[in-house]
XYZ file of C-alpha atoms in Angstrom:
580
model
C 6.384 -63.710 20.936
C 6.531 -61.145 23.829
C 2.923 -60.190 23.073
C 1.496 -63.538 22.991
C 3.193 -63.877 26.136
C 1.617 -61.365 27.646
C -1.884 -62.515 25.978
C -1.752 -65.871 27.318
C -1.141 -64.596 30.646
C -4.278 -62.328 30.634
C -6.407 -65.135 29.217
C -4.654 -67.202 32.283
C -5.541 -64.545 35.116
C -9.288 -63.847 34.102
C -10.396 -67.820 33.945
C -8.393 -68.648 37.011
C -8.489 -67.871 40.503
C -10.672 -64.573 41.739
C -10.509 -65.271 44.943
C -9.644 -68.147 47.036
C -11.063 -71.348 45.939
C -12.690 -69.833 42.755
C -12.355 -70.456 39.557
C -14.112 -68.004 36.924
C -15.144 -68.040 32.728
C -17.144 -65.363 33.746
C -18.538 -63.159 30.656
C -16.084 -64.320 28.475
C -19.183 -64.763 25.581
C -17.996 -68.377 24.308
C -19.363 -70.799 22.821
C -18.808 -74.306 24.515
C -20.751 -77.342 22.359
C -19.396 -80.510 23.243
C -16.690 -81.824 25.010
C -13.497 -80.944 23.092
C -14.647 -77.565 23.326
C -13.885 -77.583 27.047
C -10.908 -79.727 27.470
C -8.882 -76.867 28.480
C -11.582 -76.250 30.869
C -12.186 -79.806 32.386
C -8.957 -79.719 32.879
C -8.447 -76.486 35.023
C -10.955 -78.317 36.941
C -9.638 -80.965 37.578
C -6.271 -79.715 38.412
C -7.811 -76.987 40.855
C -7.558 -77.902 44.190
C -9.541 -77.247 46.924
C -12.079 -75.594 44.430
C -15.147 -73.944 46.161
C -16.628 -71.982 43.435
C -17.298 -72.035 39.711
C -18.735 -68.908 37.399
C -19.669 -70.410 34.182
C -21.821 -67.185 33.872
C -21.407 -65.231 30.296
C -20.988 -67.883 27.624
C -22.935 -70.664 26.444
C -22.782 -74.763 27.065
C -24.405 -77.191 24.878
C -25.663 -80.910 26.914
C -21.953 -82.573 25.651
C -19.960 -79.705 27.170
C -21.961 -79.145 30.441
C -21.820 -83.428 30.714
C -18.015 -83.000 30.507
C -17.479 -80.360 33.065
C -19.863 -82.396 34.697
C -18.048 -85.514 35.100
C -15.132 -82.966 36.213
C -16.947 -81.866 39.469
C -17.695 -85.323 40.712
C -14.554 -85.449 42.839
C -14.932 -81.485 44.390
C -16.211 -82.186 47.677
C -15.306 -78.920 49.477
C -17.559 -77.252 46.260
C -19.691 -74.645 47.456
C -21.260 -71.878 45.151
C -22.665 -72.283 41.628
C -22.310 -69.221 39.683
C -24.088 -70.180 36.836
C -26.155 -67.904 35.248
C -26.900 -66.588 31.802
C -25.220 -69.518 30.453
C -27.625 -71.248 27.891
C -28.029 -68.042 25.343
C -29.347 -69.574 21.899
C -29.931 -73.019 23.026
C -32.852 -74.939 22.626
C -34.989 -75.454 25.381
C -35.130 -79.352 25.255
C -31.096 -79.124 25.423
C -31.048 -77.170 29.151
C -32.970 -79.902 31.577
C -30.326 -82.641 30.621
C -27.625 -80.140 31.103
C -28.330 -79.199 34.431
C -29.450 -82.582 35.112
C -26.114 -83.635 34.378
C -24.386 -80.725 36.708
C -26.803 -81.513 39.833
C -25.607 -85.067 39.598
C -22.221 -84.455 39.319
C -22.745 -82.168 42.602
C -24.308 -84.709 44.998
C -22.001 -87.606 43.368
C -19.039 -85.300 44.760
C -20.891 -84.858 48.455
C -20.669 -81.074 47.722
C -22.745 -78.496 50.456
C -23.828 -75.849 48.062
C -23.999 -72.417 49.628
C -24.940 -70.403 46.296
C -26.951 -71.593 43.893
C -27.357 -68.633 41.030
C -29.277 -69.852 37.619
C -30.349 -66.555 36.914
C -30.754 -65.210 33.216
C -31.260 -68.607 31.405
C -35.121 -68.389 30.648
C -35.660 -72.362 31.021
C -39.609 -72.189 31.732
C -40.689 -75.083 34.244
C -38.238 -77.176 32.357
C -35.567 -76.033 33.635
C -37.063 -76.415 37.194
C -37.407 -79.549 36.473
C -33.909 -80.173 35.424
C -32.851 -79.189 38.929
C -35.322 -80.427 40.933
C -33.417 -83.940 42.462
C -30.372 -81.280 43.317
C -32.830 -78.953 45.421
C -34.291 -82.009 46.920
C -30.364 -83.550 47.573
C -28.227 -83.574 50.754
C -26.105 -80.767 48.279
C -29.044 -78.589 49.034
C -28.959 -78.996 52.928
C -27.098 -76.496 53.514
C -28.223 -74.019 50.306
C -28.258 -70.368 51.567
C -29.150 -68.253 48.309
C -30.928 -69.536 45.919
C -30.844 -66.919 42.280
C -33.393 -67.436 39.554
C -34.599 -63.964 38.434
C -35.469 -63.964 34.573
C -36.260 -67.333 34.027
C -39.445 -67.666 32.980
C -41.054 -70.291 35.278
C -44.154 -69.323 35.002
C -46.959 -71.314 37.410
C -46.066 -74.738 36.987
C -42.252 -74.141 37.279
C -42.846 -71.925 40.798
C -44.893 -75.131 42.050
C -42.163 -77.345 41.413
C -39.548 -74.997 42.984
C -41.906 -74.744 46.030
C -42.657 -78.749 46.374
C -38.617 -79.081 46.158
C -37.831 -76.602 48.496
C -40.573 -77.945 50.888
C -38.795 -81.519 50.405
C -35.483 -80.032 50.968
C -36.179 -78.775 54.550
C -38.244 -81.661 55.511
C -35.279 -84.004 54.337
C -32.837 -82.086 56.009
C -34.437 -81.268 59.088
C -34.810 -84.961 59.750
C -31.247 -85.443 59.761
C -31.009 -82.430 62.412
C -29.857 -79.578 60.418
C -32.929 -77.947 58.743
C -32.678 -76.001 55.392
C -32.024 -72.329 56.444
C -32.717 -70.102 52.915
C -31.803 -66.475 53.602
C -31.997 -65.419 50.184
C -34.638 -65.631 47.750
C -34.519 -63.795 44.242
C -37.099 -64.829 41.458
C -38.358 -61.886 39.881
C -40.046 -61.595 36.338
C -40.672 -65.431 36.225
C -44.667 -64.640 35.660
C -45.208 -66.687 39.041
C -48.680 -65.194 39.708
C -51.129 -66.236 42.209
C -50.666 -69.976 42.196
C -47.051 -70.011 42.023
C -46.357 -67.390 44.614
C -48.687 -69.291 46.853
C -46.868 -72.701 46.396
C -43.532 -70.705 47.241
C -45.055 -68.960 50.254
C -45.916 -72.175 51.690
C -42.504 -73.161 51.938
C -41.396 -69.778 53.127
C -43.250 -70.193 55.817
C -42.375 -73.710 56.837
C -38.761 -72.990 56.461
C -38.667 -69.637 58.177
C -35.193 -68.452 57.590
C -35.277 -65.667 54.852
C -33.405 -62.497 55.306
C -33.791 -60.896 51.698
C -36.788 -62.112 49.539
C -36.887 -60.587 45.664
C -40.145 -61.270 43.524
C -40.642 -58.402 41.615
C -43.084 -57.949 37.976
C -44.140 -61.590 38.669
C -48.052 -60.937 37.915
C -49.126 -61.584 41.286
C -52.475 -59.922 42.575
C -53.505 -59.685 46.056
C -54.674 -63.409 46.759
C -51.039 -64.124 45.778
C -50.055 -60.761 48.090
C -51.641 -62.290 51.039
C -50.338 -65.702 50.894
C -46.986 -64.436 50.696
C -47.490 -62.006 53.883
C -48.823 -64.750 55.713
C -45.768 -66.162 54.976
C -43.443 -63.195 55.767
C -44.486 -63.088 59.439
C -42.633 -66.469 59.933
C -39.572 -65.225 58.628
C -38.930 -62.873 61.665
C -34.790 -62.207 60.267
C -36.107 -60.711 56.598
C -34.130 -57.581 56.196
C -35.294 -56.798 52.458
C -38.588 -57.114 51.144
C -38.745 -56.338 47.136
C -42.165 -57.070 45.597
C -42.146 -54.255 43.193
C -44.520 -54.666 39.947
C -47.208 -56.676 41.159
C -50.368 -55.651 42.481
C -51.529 -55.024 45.864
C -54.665 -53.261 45.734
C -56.232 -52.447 49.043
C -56.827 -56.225 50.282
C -53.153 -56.805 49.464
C -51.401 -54.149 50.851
C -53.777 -54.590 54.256
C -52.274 -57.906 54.725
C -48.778 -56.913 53.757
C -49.015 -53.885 56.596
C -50.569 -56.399 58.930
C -47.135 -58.813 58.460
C -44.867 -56.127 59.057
C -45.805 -55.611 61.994
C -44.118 -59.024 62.850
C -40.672 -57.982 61.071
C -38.806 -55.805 63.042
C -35.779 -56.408 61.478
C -36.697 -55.026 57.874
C -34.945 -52.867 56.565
C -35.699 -52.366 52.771
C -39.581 -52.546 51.919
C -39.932 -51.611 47.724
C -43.415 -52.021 47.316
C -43.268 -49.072 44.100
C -45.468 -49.867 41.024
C -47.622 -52.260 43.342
C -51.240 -50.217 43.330
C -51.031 -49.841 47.397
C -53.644 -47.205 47.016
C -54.239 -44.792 49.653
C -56.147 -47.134 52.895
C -53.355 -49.671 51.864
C -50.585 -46.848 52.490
C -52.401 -46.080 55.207
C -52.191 -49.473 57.100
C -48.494 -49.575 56.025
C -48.104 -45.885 57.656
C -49.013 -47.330 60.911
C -47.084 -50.583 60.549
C -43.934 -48.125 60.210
C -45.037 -45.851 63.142
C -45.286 -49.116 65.421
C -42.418 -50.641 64.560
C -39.725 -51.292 62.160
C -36.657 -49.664 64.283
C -33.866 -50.354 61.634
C -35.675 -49.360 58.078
C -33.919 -47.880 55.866
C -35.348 -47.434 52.657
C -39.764 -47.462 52.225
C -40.643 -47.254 48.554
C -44.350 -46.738 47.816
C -43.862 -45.307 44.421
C -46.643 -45.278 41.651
C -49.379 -46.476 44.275
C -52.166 -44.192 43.838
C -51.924 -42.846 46.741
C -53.756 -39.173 47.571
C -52.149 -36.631 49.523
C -53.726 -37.001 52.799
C -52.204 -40.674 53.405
C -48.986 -39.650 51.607
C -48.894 -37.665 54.359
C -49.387 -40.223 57.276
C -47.157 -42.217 55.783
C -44.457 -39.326 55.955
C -45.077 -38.825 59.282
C -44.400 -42.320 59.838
C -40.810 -42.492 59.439
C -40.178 -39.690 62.317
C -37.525 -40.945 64.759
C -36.531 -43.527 62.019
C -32.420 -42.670 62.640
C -31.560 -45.583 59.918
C -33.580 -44.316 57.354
C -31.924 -43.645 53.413
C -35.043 -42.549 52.000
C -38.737 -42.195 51.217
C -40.218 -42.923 47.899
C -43.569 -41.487 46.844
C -42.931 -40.493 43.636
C -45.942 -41.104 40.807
C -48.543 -40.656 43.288
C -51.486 -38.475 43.355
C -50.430 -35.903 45.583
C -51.533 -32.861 43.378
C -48.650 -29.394 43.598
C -50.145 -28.698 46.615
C -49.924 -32.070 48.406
C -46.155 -32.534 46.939
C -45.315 -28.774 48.813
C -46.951 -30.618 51.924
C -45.243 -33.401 51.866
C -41.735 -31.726 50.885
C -42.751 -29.175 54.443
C -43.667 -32.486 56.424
C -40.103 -33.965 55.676
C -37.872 -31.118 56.168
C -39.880 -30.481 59.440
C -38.582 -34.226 60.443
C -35.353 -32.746 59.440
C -35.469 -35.652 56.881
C -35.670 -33.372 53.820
C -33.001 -34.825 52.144
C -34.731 -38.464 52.267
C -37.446 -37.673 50.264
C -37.197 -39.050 47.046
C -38.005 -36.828 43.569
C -42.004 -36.118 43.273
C -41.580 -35.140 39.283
C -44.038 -38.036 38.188
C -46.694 -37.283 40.421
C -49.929 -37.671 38.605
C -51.844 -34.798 40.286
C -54.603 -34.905 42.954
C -57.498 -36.570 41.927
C -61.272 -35.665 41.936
C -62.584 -37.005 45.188
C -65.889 -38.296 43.531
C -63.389 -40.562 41.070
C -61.401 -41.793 44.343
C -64.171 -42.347 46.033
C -65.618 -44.393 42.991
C -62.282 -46.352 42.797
C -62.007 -47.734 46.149
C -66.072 -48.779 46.077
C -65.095 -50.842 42.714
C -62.392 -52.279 44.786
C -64.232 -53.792 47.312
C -66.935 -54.807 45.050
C -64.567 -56.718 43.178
C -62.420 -58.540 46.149
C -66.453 -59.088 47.855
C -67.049 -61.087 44.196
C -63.233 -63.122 44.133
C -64.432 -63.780 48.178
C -67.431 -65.584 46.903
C -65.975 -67.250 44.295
C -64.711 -71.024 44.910
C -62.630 -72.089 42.117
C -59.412 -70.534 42.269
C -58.883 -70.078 38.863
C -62.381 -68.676 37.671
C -61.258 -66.150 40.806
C -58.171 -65.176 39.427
C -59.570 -64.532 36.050
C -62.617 -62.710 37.450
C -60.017 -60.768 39.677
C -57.685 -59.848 36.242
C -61.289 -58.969 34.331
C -62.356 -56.572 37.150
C -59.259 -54.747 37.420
C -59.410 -54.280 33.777
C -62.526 -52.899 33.937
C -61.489 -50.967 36.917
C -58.732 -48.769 34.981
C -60.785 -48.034 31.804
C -63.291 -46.785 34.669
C -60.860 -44.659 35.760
C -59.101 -43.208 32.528
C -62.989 -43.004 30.959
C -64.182 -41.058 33.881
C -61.281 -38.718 33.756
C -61.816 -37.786 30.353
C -64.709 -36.115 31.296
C -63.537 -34.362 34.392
C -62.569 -30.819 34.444
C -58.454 -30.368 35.611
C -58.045 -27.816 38.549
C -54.678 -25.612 38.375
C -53.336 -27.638 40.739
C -54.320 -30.917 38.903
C -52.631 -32.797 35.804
C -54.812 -35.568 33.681
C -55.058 -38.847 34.374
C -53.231 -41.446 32.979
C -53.070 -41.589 28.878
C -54.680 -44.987 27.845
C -52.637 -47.828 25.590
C -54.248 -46.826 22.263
C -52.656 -43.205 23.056
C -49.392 -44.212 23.937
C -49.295 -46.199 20.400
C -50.446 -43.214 19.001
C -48.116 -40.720 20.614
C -45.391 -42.885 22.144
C -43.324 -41.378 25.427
C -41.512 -42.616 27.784
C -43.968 -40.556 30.327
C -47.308 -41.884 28.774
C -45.657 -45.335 29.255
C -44.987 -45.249 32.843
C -48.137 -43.308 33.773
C -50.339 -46.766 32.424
C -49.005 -47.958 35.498
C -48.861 -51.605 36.502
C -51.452 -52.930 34.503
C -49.424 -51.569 31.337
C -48.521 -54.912 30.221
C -52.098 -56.301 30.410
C -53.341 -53.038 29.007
C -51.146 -53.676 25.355
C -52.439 -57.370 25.715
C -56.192 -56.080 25.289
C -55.177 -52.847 22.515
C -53.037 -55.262 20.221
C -54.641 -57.237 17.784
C -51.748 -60.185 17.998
C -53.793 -62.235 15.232
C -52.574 -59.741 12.973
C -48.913 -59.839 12.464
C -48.440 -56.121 11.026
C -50.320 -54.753 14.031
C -48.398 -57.026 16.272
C -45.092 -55.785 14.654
C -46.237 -51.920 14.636
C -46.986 -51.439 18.076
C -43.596 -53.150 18.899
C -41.715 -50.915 17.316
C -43.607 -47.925 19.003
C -43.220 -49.434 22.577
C -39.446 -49.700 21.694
C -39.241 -46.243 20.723
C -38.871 -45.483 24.628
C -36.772 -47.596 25.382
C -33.988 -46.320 27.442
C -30.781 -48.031 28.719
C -29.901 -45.433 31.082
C -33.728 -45.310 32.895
C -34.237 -48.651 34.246
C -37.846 -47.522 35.172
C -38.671 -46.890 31.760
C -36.462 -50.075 30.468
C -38.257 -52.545 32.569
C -41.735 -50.757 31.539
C -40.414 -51.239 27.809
C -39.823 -55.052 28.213
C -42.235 -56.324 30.649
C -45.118 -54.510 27.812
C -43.375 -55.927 24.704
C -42.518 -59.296 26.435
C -46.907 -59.698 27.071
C -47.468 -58.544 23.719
C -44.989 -61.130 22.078
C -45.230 -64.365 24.436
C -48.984 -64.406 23.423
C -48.486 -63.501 20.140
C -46.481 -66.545 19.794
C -48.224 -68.516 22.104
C -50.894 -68.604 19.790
C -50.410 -71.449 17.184
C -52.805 -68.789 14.532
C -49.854 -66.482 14.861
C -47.629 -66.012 11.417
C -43.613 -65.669 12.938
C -42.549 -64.742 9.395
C -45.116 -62.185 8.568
C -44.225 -60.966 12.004
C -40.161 -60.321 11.417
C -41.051 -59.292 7.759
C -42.937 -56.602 8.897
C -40.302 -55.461 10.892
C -37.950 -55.456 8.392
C -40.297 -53.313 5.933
C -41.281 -51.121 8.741
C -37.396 -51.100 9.414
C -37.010 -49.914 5.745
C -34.677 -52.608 5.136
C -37.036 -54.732 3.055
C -39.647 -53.706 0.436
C -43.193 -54.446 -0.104
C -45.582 -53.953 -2.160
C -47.652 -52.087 -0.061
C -46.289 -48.556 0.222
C -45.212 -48.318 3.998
C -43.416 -45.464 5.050
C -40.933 -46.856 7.440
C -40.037 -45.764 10.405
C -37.273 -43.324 11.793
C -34.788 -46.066 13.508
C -33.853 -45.520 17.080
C -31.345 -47.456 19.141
C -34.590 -48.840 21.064
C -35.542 -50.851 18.370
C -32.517 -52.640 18.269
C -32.140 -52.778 21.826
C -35.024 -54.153 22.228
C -34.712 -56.935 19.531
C -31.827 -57.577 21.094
C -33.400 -58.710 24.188
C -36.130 -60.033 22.880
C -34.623 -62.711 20.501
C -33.059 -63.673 23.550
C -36.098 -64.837 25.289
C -37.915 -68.395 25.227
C -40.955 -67.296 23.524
C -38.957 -66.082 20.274
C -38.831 -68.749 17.515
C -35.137 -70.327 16.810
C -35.385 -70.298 13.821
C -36.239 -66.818 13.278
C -32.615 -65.517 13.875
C -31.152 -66.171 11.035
C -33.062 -63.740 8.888
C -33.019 -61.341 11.105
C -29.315 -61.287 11.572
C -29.104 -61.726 7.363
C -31.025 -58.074 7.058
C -29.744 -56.122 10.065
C -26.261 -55.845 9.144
C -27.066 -52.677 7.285
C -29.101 -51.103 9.724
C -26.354 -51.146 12.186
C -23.764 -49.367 10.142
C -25.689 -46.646 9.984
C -26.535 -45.960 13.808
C -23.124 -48.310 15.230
C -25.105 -50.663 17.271
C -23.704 -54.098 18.633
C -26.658 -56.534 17.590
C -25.909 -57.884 15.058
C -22.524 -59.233 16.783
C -25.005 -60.185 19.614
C -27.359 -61.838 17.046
C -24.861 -63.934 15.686
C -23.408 -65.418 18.787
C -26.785 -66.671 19.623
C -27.219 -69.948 17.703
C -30.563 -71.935 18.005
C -29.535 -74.567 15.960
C -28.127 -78.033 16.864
C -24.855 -78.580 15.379
């Protein structure tokens, strides 16, 4: 009796009160279909006074449960933050719109003032967008101050719904005298690209108040770049500035360098993985040296940049007293350039800043970097004189394509100095030698890179090179984790995207290559790493993976996790695709 006592009053203590005015089911991993499931919640709610906040985050609601909990809020006026992400794992898609349909009504049937508004992790596409649009566009939004939706999957169409809600949201409310002021923005791997990141930028710039804006590995090239710099130079309080894992090219990174020059109150700028390229770092070298009093941290990592503007851009930061540190790590810089830069820093007494150089890629030849930036401004002189936007884009995604096999063919040929290492490994060598350190050297174009190697028509190949990109896969390197699943996520959301594409053949020749099925074909399988699983894990998670491909996966990988004591198949089975 004693120790359910004592259990009931831990259960009690981690769904009640945090902190004042909060209530919290945070992580808790439950399974919540329909309204009797969440009686006891209702009514917690209902009995809560004064309740401010709410983190549903963690477990998963089906429409009946989230209508329930719905009908609970419509009397918490003083409500104020919505902590609700990662909180639709294994449900279909058509079953998350209604749901937070339902939740936005109860909201602005209660006259609640959000403050927070965090959706992140739920991988609703433009759906979802939609299912939330009449909130964003609702007195309740008036007064929104951070707005959360990394990870899910808006693509295009769901960013230019976001944007035309936002827009309405600070028109609405700045005709009643108190005008939408967004300070925080955070939508990163969504697959925005250029039209959606211009739709957003529009209403950046009309509303003007962003402190901290996150859009990182959303596929945006520099058309999408500029729009959003524009943009930035209206937004005079941004302190953080995170557009890591899209790319700039020279034209981009220009017009970035040209906007901070307006923001003197940055103070993070991560820009790594972006393809800055040396005149790029260059302009954003003399940005810094004019300006930026209060920056702390300047990350232009895996930019292509050569020694010489490395350089610059070191010499930038002197007098900087606020600055954390300097990342140019990846670059070309060559073992001379990286002793250079290490001299240039400690002579700034700044030493310590510098970030590690131990992925620099080596100086290049200077008739290949020469070549490189005249292909660049051939291509952005072609996009110029192109006038439908989405022939451009394409032309611009073709180009660049044709711009790194350029590069890697042209280095095959080239003869490395001492001081120089070889230039990136293409895709077809990664998949055949797989390492973590071929991965990240395909830099930012890895993704689209796999997308051209991969036959996805053929489900074996499809499955194979999965498997090998897994391999990598490391939970404790985020740099190499979020290489890992941006390149299997391109490979597998076209894969499936493509209504030629066998699902089954796909999974079954996982299993075989898994060695946990066998076929008649004599395939040796593979030797099973934690990646694998890791990776399945996440990716049977995502919107693009079939529902009702789950289920046989979870029926085979039982004894594959006995052997290597890994948690997915416990993480397989509490995701359920299927409609009770």
């Amino acid at each position: 009796m004693a120790t359910d006592a004592v259990a009931q009053l831990a259960d009690s203590l981690a769904k009640t009160l945090v902190t004042e005015g909060e209530l919290s089911y945070k992580g808790q991993g439950r399974k919540f279909d329909n309204a009797q499931s969440v009686e006891e919640m209702v009514k917690e709610i209902q009995e809560f006074k004064g309740l401010k906040a709410l983190r549903l985050e963690g477990n998963t609601y089906g429409v009946e449960a989230a209508q329930a909990i719905a009908k609970a809020l419509e009397t918490k006026s003083e409500f104020k933050y919505c902590y609700w992400s990662d909180m639709f794992t294994g449900r279909l898609r058509s079953e998350i719109p209604p749901a937070l349909n339902s939740l936005g009504a109860a909201l602005m049937t209660a006259g609640a003032r959000l403050t927070v508004l965090d959706l992140s992790d739920n991988a609703f596409g433009p759906d979802g967008v939609k299912g939330i649009e009449k909130l964003l566009k609702s007195t309740a939004c008036h007064t929104l101050q951070e707005l959360r939706l990394n990870n899910c999957g808006m693509g295009i169409g769901g960013g230019k719904i976001l944007a035309a809600a936002l827009t309405e949201c600070y028109k609405q409310s700045s005709a009643q005298g108190t005008p939408l002021g967004l300070k925080v923005f955070i939508a990163g791997r969504n697959r925005l690209e250029n039209d959606g990141a211009t739709a957003l930028a529009q209403a950046f710039q009309l509303m003007g108040s962003l402190e901290e804006v996150h859009v990182p590995q959303n596929g945006i090239n520099h058309p999408g770049v500029t729009a959003l710099a524009t943009a930035m130079q209206h937004n005079p309080q941004l302190r953080v500035l995170n557009l890591n894992d899209n790319t700039f090219t020279k034209k981009g990174a220009i017009a970035m360098a040209q906007a901070l020059k307006h923001l003197r109150s940055i103070q993070v700028i991560n820009f790594g993985d972006c393809l800055v390229r040396s005149e790029g770092a260059i302009a954003i070298a003399e940005a810094v040296t004019e300006g930026l009093p209060i920056l702390k941290e300047l990350n232009l990592s895996f930019g292509e940049i050569t020694g010489e503007a490395a350089l610059l851009v070191a010499q930038s930061v002197e007098g900087k007293a606020t600055l954390e540190k300097l990342d140019l790590n990846g670059n070309c810089l060559g073992e001379e350039g990286c002793d250079d830069l290490r001299e240039v820093m400690d002579g700034l007494n700044m030493g310590d800043l510098l970030g590690s150089l131990s992925d620099d890629e080596g100086e290049p030849e200077e008739d290949d970097d020469d070549e490189e930036e005249d292909e660049d401004e051939e291509d952005e002189d072609e996009e110029e004189g192109d006038e439908d936007d989405e022939e451009e884009d394409d032309e611009d995604e073709e180009d660049d394509e044709d711009d790194v096999e350029e590069e890697e063919d042209s280095s095959v040929n080239q003869v490395s100095s001492p001081l120089s290492v070889p230039r990136s490994p293409d895709a077809a060598s990664f998949l055949c030698f797989p390492s973590p350190d071929k991965l990240l050297k395909l830099g930012t174009k890895r993704a689209l890179l796999f997308e051209q190697q991969v036959d996805v028509a053929d489900a074996g190949k499809t499955a194979e090179a999965f498997l090998k990109i897994s391999s990598v896969y490391n939970e404790e390197d985020e740099q190499v984790k979020s290489a890992v699943l941006d390149s299997i996520d391109a490979i597998l959301r076209k894969a499936f995207a493509s209504p030629s594409f066998q699902g089954y053949n796909f999974v079954s020749s996982l299993l075989v290559m898994l060695g946990l099925l066998k076929s008649e074909d004599k395939v040796k399988p593979v030797h099973v790493v934690p990646g694998h699983l890791q990776a399945l894990e996440y990716v049977v998670r995502q919107d693009y993976f079939p529902q009702d491909h789950i289920a046989v996966l979870e029926a085979f990988m039982s004894r594959l996790t006995h052997h290597i004591g890994t948690k997915f198949t416990k993480d397989i089975a509490n995701i359920n695709h299927y409609p009770e």
